Amino acid sequence: MSVLSREYFHNEAAAFEHVESIMWPEGPVCPHCGCVGRVYKLEGVYSKPSKKNPEGVERHGLKKCGECRKQFTVRIGTIFEESHIPLHKWLQAIHLMCSSKKGISSNQLHRVLEITLKSAWFLSHRIREAMRSGDLGPMGGNGKIVEADETYFGKKSGPAPTVTTSGRPFTKSGKTGPAHKRAVLGLVERGGMVRTFHVEKANKDNVAHLVSENVSKESVLMTDESRLYETVGASFVDHQTTKHSAKEYVRYEGDMVIHSNTIENYFSIFKRGMKGVYQHCAEKHLHRYLAEFDFRYNNRIGLGVDDSARSLNALFGARGKRLTYNQTGM
């Protein structure tokens, strides 16, 4: 039997019951006053009639608080709030995005879910917001290896620079021309989690700050021969490098395997998804796509998380997050 044959993917009442069991494991909680216990279920309530639905639409999962007397559903305070898309279609979209290793485009969601492209695009961004973990604790630790590397994807907005950072003009031959690409810094604990950052510029200061803030000093840092990591690498227990320019990608020193292939492999999946599935991404939204790929990597089969468990983790992340269509400072 297909996983998509589960009732909550097709029945709106079952979808609400499924989400409620996750959001309210100990019973309904009023989002307005925080009341627990004195919450009543309202049945047979319909929305106002419309041209599309002359008899109105049944309001599944509607509750009323016995304290503040306000009505609510499990959607309030989550990424589902104020959405007109049926909840069972939200669950389908979450499963599709979580089970597709390189993602699923808004155009594909638009066709599969039979919603407008604009709705599918906004829905996918809301789900990416639920996938965002916001972890602040340091990665690695005593005896653990953390790999660091930077990559570049997509053209930056605005005009390309005409001089190098040292003030020297770029040559016309193109050999030292401006790349003018978006920079991404990646950190991965070998056998563990990944954390990526979209940075304005991959220079020593930015890289050193992010590596220092996110990696435990007791870790072994492994990078390529880039000079960006020379200074910050000295602050760790050990800093090992491989020389890619000499075609050295892995080196063995006793029991230690020195390479940065893990983060390189992650970047490979990220770029294949961005180029082959999404194809275009505005720079202001790049951090959301990074959060999506981070989430799937951090909830992968290798760590014992299958597609269903991954979707469940995304639902857990839907709580307490709102993403409105019009955002300031995006």
Short mmCIF file of C-alpha atoms in Angstrom, two decimals:
data_model
loop_
_atom_site.label_atom_id
_atom_site.label_comp_id
_atom_site.label_asym_id
_atom_site.label_seq_id
_atom_site.Cartn_x
_atom_site.Cartn_y
_atom_site.Cartn_z
CA MET A 1 0.00 0.00 0.00
CA SER A 2 1.27 3.47 -0.88
CA VAL A 3 2.12 5.87 1.92
CA LEU A 4 -0.02 8.48 0.14
CA SER A 5 -3.08 6.25 0.61
CA ARG A 6 -3.21 7.19 4.30
CA GLU A 7 -6.52 8.77 5.22
CA TYR A 8 -5.12 12.09 6.43
CA PHE A 9 -3.74 12.77 2.94
CA HIS A 10 -7.28 12.72 1.48
CA ASN A 11 -9.78 13.40 4.26
CA GLU A 12 -9.90 16.87 5.83
CA ALA A 13 -11.30 15.70 9.18
CA ALA A 14 -8.61 13.00 9.43
CA ALA A 15 -5.96 15.61 8.52
CA PHE A 16 -7.02 17.81 11.43
CA GLU A 17 -6.98 14.84 13.81
CA HIS A 18 -3.48 13.92 12.65
CA VAL A 19 -2.09 17.44 13.11
CA GLU A 20 -3.87 17.86 16.45
CA SER A 21 -2.29 14.65 17.77
CA ILE A 22 1.14 16.14 16.96
CA MET A 23 0.57 19.74 18.07
CA TRP A 24 -1.57 18.89 21.11
CA PRO A 25 -0.34 15.52 22.43
CA GLU A 26 -1.99 16.17 25.82
CA GLY A 27 -5.20 17.73 24.49
CA PRO A 28 -6.24 21.04 22.87
CA VAL A 29 -4.64 24.26 24.09
CA CYS A 30 -6.27 27.63 23.47
CA PRO A 31 -3.80 29.80 21.52
CA HIS A 32 -5.51 32.96 22.80
CA CYS A 33 -5.34 32.46 26.58
CA GLY A 34 -3.43 29.17 27.00
CA CYS A 35 -6.37 27.39 28.62
CA VAL A 36 -6.11 23.58 28.82
CA GLY A 37 -9.06 21.35 29.63
CA ARG A 38 -12.01 23.69 29.16
CA VAL A 39 -11.98 23.44 25.38
CA TYR A 40 -15.03 22.27 23.46
CA LYS A 41 -15.34 20.78 20.00
CA LEU A 42 -17.74 22.53 17.62
CA GLU A 43 -19.33 20.29 14.99
CA GLY A 44 -21.54 21.02 12.01
CA VAL A 45 -20.29 24.61 11.64
CA TYR A 46 -20.04 25.89 8.06
CA SER A 47 -18.42 28.94 6.53
CA LYS A 48 -20.45 31.64 4.81
CA PRO A 49 -21.95 30.66 1.42
CA SER A 50 -20.02 31.76 -1.64
CA LYS A 51 -20.34 31.51 -5.39
CA LYS A 52 -17.93 28.57 -5.42
CA ASN A 53 -19.54 26.90 -2.38
CA PRO A 54 -23.22 27.93 -2.18
CA GLU A 55 -23.76 25.89 0.98
CA GLY A 56 -20.49 26.91 2.61
CA VAL A 57 -17.59 24.68 3.66
CA GLU A 58 -17.58 22.64 6.86
CA ARG A 59 -15.07 24.01 9.36
CA HIS A 60 -13.22 20.92 10.52
CA GLY A 61 -11.28 20.95 13.76
CA LEU A 62 -13.09 24.01 15.13
CA LYS A 63 -12.77 24.45 18.90
CA LYS A 64 -14.09 26.94 21.47
CA CYS A 65 -12.33 27.95 24.67
CA GLY A 66 -14.40 27.82 27.86
CA GLU A 67 -12.31 30.59 29.44
CA CYS A 68 -11.95 33.35 26.84
CA ARG A 69 -14.90 32.10 24.71
CA LYS A 70 -12.90 32.47 21.50
CA GLN A 71 -12.92 30.00 18.60
CA PHE A 72 -9.77 28.49 17.14
CA THR A 73 -8.29 25.58 15.23
CA VAL A 74 -4.91 23.86 15.32
CA ARG A 75 -3.85 26.05 12.39
CA ILE A 76 -3.43 29.16 14.59
CA GLY A 77 0.17 29.89 15.48
CA THR A 78 1.56 27.62 12.75
CA ILE A 79 2.59 27.90 9.12
CA PHE A 80 -1.00 26.87 8.22
CA GLU A 81 -2.61 29.96 9.74
CA GLU A 82 -4.89 32.01 7.46
CA SER A 83 -4.34 29.62 4.58
CA HIS A 84 -7.30 28.68 2.39
CA ILE A 85 -5.55 25.53 1.15
CA PRO A 86 -7.13 22.39 2.70
CA LEU A 87 -5.02 20.89 5.46
CA HIS A 88 -4.81 17.48 3.77
CA LYS A 89 -3.14 19.16 0.77
CA TRP A 90 -0.66 20.80 3.13
CA LEU A 91 0.23 17.34 4.46
CA GLN A 92 0.68 16.03 0.92
CA ALA A 93 2.99 18.95 0.10
CA ILE A 94 5.04 18.42 3.28
CA HIS A 95 5.49 14.73 2.50
CA LEU A 96 6.49 15.44 -1.11
CA MET A 97 9.06 18.06 -0.10
CA CYS A 98 10.48 15.88 2.67
CA SER A 99 10.71 12.69 0.61
CA SER A 100 12.22 14.26 -2.54
CA LYS A 101 15.98 14.27 -1.99
CA LYS A 102 16.59 17.21 -4.31
CA GLY A 103 13.29 18.97 -3.68
CA ILE A 104 10.10 19.45 -5.68
CA SER A 105 9.37 22.61 -7.65
CA SER A 106 6.44 24.94 -7.07
CA ASN A 107 5.29 24.21 -10.62
CA GLN A 108 5.12 20.50 -9.79
CA LEU A 109 3.22 21.18 -6.55
CA HIS A 110 0.86 23.43 -8.51
CA ARG A 111 0.03 20.55 -10.87
CA VAL A 112 -0.11 17.76 -8.28
CA LEU A 113 -2.14 19.62 -5.64
CA GLU A 114 -4.30 21.44 -8.21
CA ILE A 115 -3.75 24.85 -6.64
CA THR A 116 -2.52 28.05 -8.23
CA LEU A 117 1.19 28.51 -8.89
CA LYS A 118 1.26 31.53 -6.58
CA SER A 119 -0.25 29.46 -3.76
CA ALA A 120 2.17 26.58 -4.42
CA TRP A 121 5.16 28.94 -4.31
CA PHE A 122 4.05 30.50 -1.03
CA LEU A 123 3.17 27.10 0.45
CA SER A 124 6.63 25.74 -0.32
CA HIS A 125 8.28 28.76 1.34
CA ARG A 126 6.15 28.28 4.45
CA ILE A 127 7.22 24.64 4.62
CA ARG A 128 10.86 25.70 4.28
CA GLU A 129 10.28 28.01 7.24
CA ALA A 130 9.06 24.98 9.22
CA MET A 131 12.23 23.12 8.20
CA ARG A 132 14.46 25.88 9.56
CA SER A 133 15.97 24.62 12.80
CA GLY A 134 17.77 27.67 14.15
CA ASP A 135 20.30 25.53 16.05
CA LEU A 136 22.76 27.66 18.00
CA GLY A 137 24.81 25.04 19.84
CA PRO A 138 28.36 24.34 18.70
CA MET A 139 28.99 21.46 16.32
CA GLY A 140 31.56 18.75 16.91
CA GLY A 141 33.32 18.27 20.21
CA ASN A 142 36.12 16.25 21.77
CA GLY A 143 37.49 13.79 19.21
CA LYS A 144 34.98 14.77 16.53
CA ILE A 145 35.73 16.02 13.03
CA VAL A 146 34.06 19.04 11.45
CA GLU A 147 34.59 19.80 7.78
CA ALA A 148 34.30 23.33 6.43
CA ASP A 149 34.18 24.61 2.87
CA GLU A 150 32.65 27.38 0.82
CA THR A 151 30.90 27.23 -2.53
CA TYR A 152 29.36 29.69 -4.94
CA PHE A 153 25.96 29.45 -6.59
CA GLY A 154 24.00 31.84 -8.78
CA LYS A 155 24.74 35.40 -9.84
CA LYS A 156 24.52 38.13 -7.22
CA SER A 157 22.11 40.97 -7.78
CA GLY A 158 23.46 44.33 -8.88
CA PRO A 159 26.40 45.26 -11.10
CA ALA A 160 29.59 43.22 -11.01
CA PRO A 161 32.65 44.82 -9.39
CA THR A 162 35.26 46.36 -11.67
CA VAL A 163 38.25 46.01 -9.35
CA THR A 164 39.56 43.29 -7.03
CA THR A 165 39.41 43.61 -3.24
CA SER A 166 42.98 44.97 -3.34
CA GLY A 167 41.93 47.69 -5.79
CA ARG A 168 43.59 46.17 -8.87
CA PRO A 169 41.46 46.28 -12.06
CA PHE A 170 40.28 42.96 -13.47
CA THR A 171 42.05 41.88 -16.66
CA LYS A 172 40.12 41.81 -19.91
CA SER A 173 41.23 38.26 -20.70
CA GLY A 174 38.63 36.91 -18.29
CA LYS A 175 41.15 34.83 -16.35
CA THR A 176 40.84 37.08 -13.34
CA GLY A 177 37.37 38.43 -14.04
CA PRO A 178 34.81 38.94 -11.29
CA ALA A 179 32.80 35.81 -10.46
CA HIS A 180 30.08 37.95 -8.84
CA LYS A 181 28.40 34.87 -7.39
CA ARG A 182 26.54 34.23 -4.13
CA ALA A 183 28.75 32.71 -1.47
CA VAL A 184 27.67 29.81 0.78
CA LEU A 185 29.67 28.54 3.76
CA GLY A 186 29.07 24.93 4.82
CA LEU A 187 29.96 23.15 8.06
CA VAL A 188 29.35 19.43 8.55
CA GLU A 189 30.14 17.16 11.46
CA ARG A 190 31.39 13.92 9.96
CA GLY A 191 28.64 11.34 10.45
CA GLY A 192 26.35 14.03 11.88
CA MET A 193 24.63 17.30 11.06
CA VAL A 194 25.24 20.04 8.50
CA ARG A 195 24.84 23.79 8.84
CA THR A 196 25.05 26.24 5.92
CA PHE A 197 25.10 30.02 5.69
CA HIS A 198 24.54 32.47 2.86
CA VAL A 199 27.22 35.14 3.35
CA GLU A 200 27.59 38.48 1.63
CA LYS A 201 31.25 37.76 0.93
CA ALA A 202 33.44 34.74 1.68
CA ASN A 203 36.41 36.51 3.22
CA LYS A 204 38.61 35.72 6.23
CA ASP A 205 36.56 37.79 8.68
CA ASN A 206 33.15 36.34 7.75
CA VAL A 207 34.43 32.77 7.57
CA ALA A 208 36.35 33.03 10.85
CA HIS A 209 33.33 34.46 12.67
CA LEU A 210 30.91 31.75 11.50
CA VAL A 211 33.34 28.88 12.07
CA SER A 212 34.25 30.13 15.56
CA GLU A 213 30.61 30.65 16.55
CA ASN A 214 29.36 27.29 15.28
CA VAL A 215 32.17 24.78 15.87
CA SER A 216 33.46 23.56 19.24
CA LYS A 217 37.11 24.42 19.84
CA GLU A 218 37.71 20.80 20.88
CA SER A 219 36.93 19.61 17.34
CA VAL A 220 39.36 18.70 14.58
CA LEU A 221 38.77 21.11 11.70
CA MET A 222 39.31 19.79 8.17
CA THR A 223 39.33 22.00 5.07
CA ASP A 224 41.00 22.33 1.71
CA GLU A 225 44.08 24.51 1.27
CA SER A 226 42.07 27.76 1.15
CA ARG A 227 43.74 30.62 3.04
CA LEU A 228 40.36 31.58 4.49
CA TYR A 229 40.79 28.98 7.25
CA GLU A 230 44.46 29.53 8.17
CA THR A 231 43.86 31.94 11.06
CA VAL A 232 40.69 30.44 12.48
CA GLY A 233 42.06 26.91 12.10
CA ALA A 234 44.78 27.65 14.65
CA SER A 235 42.14 28.10 17.38
CA PHE A 236 41.05 24.45 17.21
CA VAL A 237 42.64 21.32 18.66
CA ASP A 238 43.88 20.45 15.19
CA HIS A 239 43.47 21.78 11.66
CA GLN A 240 44.15 19.41 8.78
CA THR A 241 44.01 20.29 5.09
CA THR A 242 44.17 18.61 1.71
CA LYS A 243 45.69 20.25 -1.34
CA HIS A 244 43.09 20.12 -4.10
CA SER A 245 45.30 22.10 -6.48
CA ALA A 246 47.72 19.14 -6.40
CA LYS A 247 44.80 16.70 -6.88
CA GLU A 248 45.04 15.56 -3.28
CA TYR A 249 41.51 14.90 -2.03
CA VAL A 250 42.14 12.45 0.81
CA ARG A 251 45.16 11.71 3.01
CA TYR A 252 45.76 9.08 5.68
CA GLU A 253 47.75 9.78 8.83
CA GLY A 254 47.56 6.77 11.14
CA ASP A 255 43.89 6.22 11.98
CA MET A 256 42.91 9.69 10.80
CA VAL A 257 41.31 10.10 7.36
CA ILE A 258 41.84 13.69 6.23
CA HIS A 259 39.42 15.10 3.64
CA SER A 260 36.57 17.55 3.13
CA ASN A 261 34.61 15.25 0.82
CA THR A 262 31.57 15.10 3.11
CA ILE A 263 30.77 18.79 2.73
CA GLU A 264 31.65 18.58 -0.97
CA ASN A 265 29.08 15.79 -1.35
CA TYR A 266 26.48 17.91 0.41
CA PHE A 267 27.17 20.80 -1.97
CA SER A 268 26.77 18.36 -4.88
CA ILE A 269 23.24 17.44 -3.77
CA PHE A 270 22.40 21.10 -3.14
CA LYS A 271 23.56 22.26 -6.56
CA ARG A 272 21.90 19.40 -8.43
CA GLY A 273 18.63 20.25 -6.74
CA MET A 274 18.95 23.97 -7.34
CA LYS A 275 19.96 23.61 -10.99
CA GLY A 276 17.85 20.60 -11.95
CA VAL A 277 14.67 21.15 -9.92
CA TYR A 278 14.35 24.78 -8.85
CA GLN A 279 16.45 26.28 -11.67
CA HIS A 280 16.00 29.84 -10.39
CA CYS A 281 16.29 31.33 -6.91
CA ALA A 282 16.29 35.00 -5.95
CA GLU A 283 19.18 35.86 -3.66
CA LYS A 284 16.84 37.05 -0.88
CA HIS A 285 15.31 33.55 -0.72
CA LEU A 286 18.56 31.54 -0.86
CA HIS A 287 18.66 31.05 2.93
CA ARG A 288 15.27 29.28 2.77
CA TYR A 289 16.47 26.80 0.17
CA LEU A 290 19.59 26.16 2.24
CA ALA A 291 17.34 25.43 5.24
CA GLU A 292 15.39 22.92 3.15
CA PHE A 293 18.49 21.00 2.03
CA ASP A 294 19.96 21.17 5.55
CA PHE A 295 16.75 19.71 6.98
CA ARG A 296 16.69 16.74 4.63
CA TYR A 297 20.38 16.03 5.24
CA ASN A 298 19.99 16.28 9.01
CA ASN A 299 16.97 13.97 8.88
CA ARG A 300 18.39 11.38 6.50
CA ILE A 301 18.16 7.60 6.34
CA GLY A 302 21.78 7.34 7.52
CA LEU A 303 20.67 8.81 10.86
CA GLY A 304 17.67 6.49 11.10
CA VAL A 305 15.03 8.94 9.83
CA ASP A 306 12.77 7.68 7.03
CA ASP A 307 10.37 9.71 4.87
CA SER A 308 7.44 9.47 7.30
CA ALA A 309 9.56 10.44 10.31
CA ARG A 310 11.08 13.31 8.32
CA SER A 311 7.60 14.64 7.50
CA LEU A 312 6.67 14.33 11.17
CA ASN A 313 9.74 16.38 12.15
CA ALA A 314 8.73 19.06 9.66
CA LEU A 315 5.28 19.20 11.27
CA PHE A 316 6.90 19.67 14.69
CA GLY A 317 8.75 22.63 13.18
CA ALA A 318 5.50 24.20 11.96
CA ARG A 319 4.62 25.37 15.47
CA GLY A 320 5.22 28.96 16.46
CA LYS A 321 6.22 30.08 12.97
CA ARG A 322 4.40 32.48 10.71
CA LEU A 323 5.40 33.63 7.27
CA THR A 324 3.22 36.29 5.66
CA TYR A 325 3.29 37.02 1.95
CA ASN A 326 4.51 40.60 2.35
CA GLN A 327 7.75 40.66 4.31
CA THR A 328 9.91 43.66 5.17
CA GLY A 329 13.66 43.46 4.87
CA MET A 330 13.61 40.24 2.85
#
